[in-house]
């Protein structure tokens, strides 16, 4: 069960040349923020951060993809707890216990269905999922949080664009007043399309810092 200490952060990925700096990053380098960010390939159900973020639907009653994997690993108690929440609107998120999962909380974010919304509306909704999930982690004393790649599977959000929304929203949150409430944000990448998208987008938002 990979826990935050075992999951490398950006400084070591830059040191191992697994990330390539870009000439014009969108944010200034920040050693402290870079030390909070990890990329992890694998299934989110085995990640033991304080919270994991599910890619759910508005019913919160489970589904396929990562939603199915999380509910299957958590056991039936998760669906019972979710049923009591009476759903969640697209672009937002709600939090539950983790039941049989190794984490402590599950944040259920409802991403946009890219096939159904216009581009601008879909981007704003995806941004809302990441922002609300980070807020919920901070509000619930979850100092480490792992995200699945919300909306990039069944909901069809293009991987490269979704990665930029996820990373940009996270960089803004960590640079804001509540950023100090989080020690680690892990992006869990399950398919190679997402691994490549994050590898290309990370240096734009989290450029290497000299002291690394
Ligand atoms: N661990 C981590 N990531 C996973 C896992 C897993 N075990 N299984 C799938 N993924 C990844 C996918 O590769 C994709 O990158 O999660 C990302 C989100 O894909 P989906 O699970 O298909 O979710 P999404 O695209 O947001 O569609 C949500 O699908 O499962 C239903 O109930 C869900 O209706 C909702 C819709």
PDB file of C-alpha atoms and ligand atoms in Angstrom, residues 42-45 54-59 61-70 109-112 147-157 188-191 193-194, ligand 1:
ATOM      1  CA  UNK A  42      -1.420   2.525 -10.250  1.00  0.00           C
ATOM      2  CA  UNK A  43      -4.816   1.995  -8.673  1.00  0.00           C
ATOM      3  CA  UNK A  44      -6.082   4.614  -6.229  1.00  0.00           C
ATOM      4  CA  UNK A  45      -7.753   1.964  -4.033  1.00  0.00           C
ATOM      5  CA  UNK A  54     -13.295   9.414  -6.566  1.00  0.00           C
ATOM      6  CA  UNK A  55     -14.645  10.307 -10.026  1.00  0.00           C
ATOM      7  CA  UNK A  56     -18.327   9.847  -9.237  1.00  0.00           C
ATOM      8  CA  UNK A  57     -21.657  10.728 -10.840  1.00  0.00           C
ATOM      9  CA  UNK A  58     -24.447  12.955  -9.552  1.00  0.00           C
ATOM     10  CA  UNK A  59     -26.225  10.036  -7.839  1.00  0.00           C
ATOM     11  CA  UNK A  61     -24.360   5.540  -5.918  1.00  0.00           C
ATOM     12  CA  UNK A  62     -21.390   4.064  -7.785  1.00  0.00           C
ATOM     13  CA  UNK A  63     -20.694   3.170 -11.371  1.00  0.00           C
ATOM     14  CA  UNK A  64     -17.861   1.818 -13.479  1.00  0.00           C
ATOM     15  CA  UNK A  65     -14.259   2.950 -13.801  1.00  0.00           C
ATOM     16  CA  UNK A  66     -12.597   4.268 -10.672  1.00  0.00           C
ATOM     17  CA  UNK A  67     -16.015   4.721  -9.028  1.00  0.00           C
ATOM     18  CA  UNK A  68     -16.604   0.994  -9.392  1.00  0.00           C
ATOM     19  CA  UNK A  69     -13.139   0.113  -8.149  1.00  0.00           C
ATOM     20  CA  UNK A  70     -13.464   2.319  -5.053  1.00  0.00           C
ATOM     21  CA  UNK A 109     -16.166  14.570  -7.041  1.00  0.00           C
ATOM     22  CA  UNK A 110     -18.680  14.779  -9.884  1.00  0.00           C
ATOM     23  CA  UNK A 111     -16.832  15.771 -13.017  1.00  0.00           C
ATOM     24  CA  UNK A 112     -18.327  17.129 -16.251  1.00  0.00           C
ATOM     25  CA  UNK A 147      -6.769  12.370  -7.031  1.00  0.00           C
ATOM     26  CA  UNK A 148      -7.946  10.078  -9.780  1.00  0.00           C
ATOM     27  CA  UNK A 149      -7.988  11.810 -13.184  1.00  0.00           C
ATOM     28  CA  UNK A 150     -11.554  13.105 -12.930  1.00  0.00           C
ATOM     29  CA  UNK A 151     -13.657  12.972 -16.131  1.00  0.00           C
ATOM     30  CA  UNK A 152     -10.875  11.565 -18.347  1.00  0.00           C
ATOM     31  CA  UNK A 153     -12.459   8.110 -18.709  1.00  0.00           C
ATOM     32  CA  UNK A 154     -16.157   7.476 -19.382  1.00  0.00           C
ATOM     33  CA  UNK A 155     -16.816  11.235 -19.318  1.00  0.00           C
ATOM     34  CA  UNK A 156     -14.387  11.748 -22.189  1.00  0.00           C
ATOM     35  CA  UNK A 157     -12.434  14.817 -21.061  1.00  0.00           C
ATOM     36  CA  UNK A 188      -2.867   8.860  -9.468  1.00  0.00           C
ATOM     37  CA  UNK A 189      -2.493   7.993 -13.150  1.00  0.00           C
ATOM     38  CA  UNK A 190      -4.043   4.761 -14.379  1.00  0.00           C
ATOM     39  CA  UNK A 191      -3.762   4.909 -18.175  1.00  0.00           C
ATOM     40  CA  UNK A 193      -2.574   8.746 -21.853  1.00  0.00           C
ATOM     41  CA  UNK A 194      -2.811  10.377 -18.442  1.00  0.00           C
TER      42      UNK A 194
HETATM   43  N1  LIG B   1      -7.454   3.804  -9.910  1.00  0.00           N
HETATM   44  C1  LIG B   1      -7.141   5.028 -10.388  1.00  0.00           C
HETATM   45  N2  LIG B   1      -7.657   5.543 -11.518  1.00  0.00           N
HETATM   46  C2  LIG B   1      -8.514   4.760 -12.205  1.00  0.00           C
HETATM   47  C3  LIG B   1      -8.894   3.469 -11.778  1.00  0.00           C
HETATM   48  C4  LIG B   1      -8.317   3.003 -10.569  1.00  0.00           C
HETATM   49  N3  LIG B   1      -8.598   1.789 -10.068  1.00  0.00           N
HETATM   50  N4  LIG B   1      -9.784   2.963 -12.686  1.00  0.00           N
HETATM   51  C5  LIG B   1      -9.931   3.884 -13.638  1.00  0.00           C
HETATM   52  N5  LIG B   1      -9.163   4.976 -13.367  1.00  0.00           N
HETATM   53  C6  LIG B   1      -9.006   6.205 -14.115  1.00  0.00           C
HETATM   54  C7  LIG B   1      -9.338   6.172 -15.569  1.00  0.00           C
HETATM   55  O1  LIG B   1      -8.269   5.656 -16.324  1.00  0.00           O
HETATM   56  C8  LIG B   1      -9.540   7.659 -15.824  1.00  0.00           C
HETATM   57  O2  LIG B   1      -8.279   8.258 -16.055  1.00  0.00           O
HETATM   58  O3  LIG B   1      -9.907   7.149 -13.560  1.00  0.00           O
HETATM   59  C9  LIG B   1     -10.084   8.196 -14.507  1.00  0.00           C
HETATM   60  C10 LIG B   1     -11.552   8.568 -14.530  1.00  0.00           C
HETATM   61  O4  LIG B   1     -12.246   7.661 -15.379  1.00  0.00           O
HETATM   62  P1  LIG B   1     -13.677   7.075 -14.987  1.00  0.00           P
HETATM   63  O5  LIG B   1     -13.553   6.203 -13.815  1.00  0.00           O
HETATM   64  O6  LIG B   1     -14.262   6.520 -16.237  1.00  0.00           O
HETATM   65  O7  LIG B   1     -14.500   8.376 -14.518  1.00  0.00           O
HETATM   66  P2  LIG B   1     -15.043   9.601 -15.367  1.00  0.00           P
HETATM   67  O8  LIG B   1     -14.404   9.715 -16.693  1.00  0.00           O
HETATM   68  O9  LIG B   1     -14.972  10.759 -14.428  1.00  0.00           O
HETATM   69  O10 LIG B   1     -16.564   9.189 -15.608  1.00  0.00           O
HETATM   70  C11 LIG B   1     -17.394   9.165 -14.468  1.00  0.00           C
HETATM   71  O11 LIG B   1     -18.073   6.928 -14.894  1.00  0.00           O
HETATM   72  O12 LIG B   1     -17.713   5.228 -13.435  1.00  0.00           O
HETATM   73  C12 LIG B   1     -18.654   6.118 -13.866  1.00  0.00           C
HETATM   74  O13 LIG B   1     -20.021   6.513 -11.931  1.00  0.00           O
HETATM   75  C13 LIG B   1     -19.034   7.089 -12.779  1.00  0.00           C
HETATM   76  O14 LIG B   1     -20.840   7.938 -14.078  1.00  0.00           O
HETATM   77  C14 LIG B   1     -19.547   8.230 -13.618  1.00  0.00           C
HETATM   78  C15 LIG B   1     -18.564   8.254 -14.771  1.00  0.00           C
END
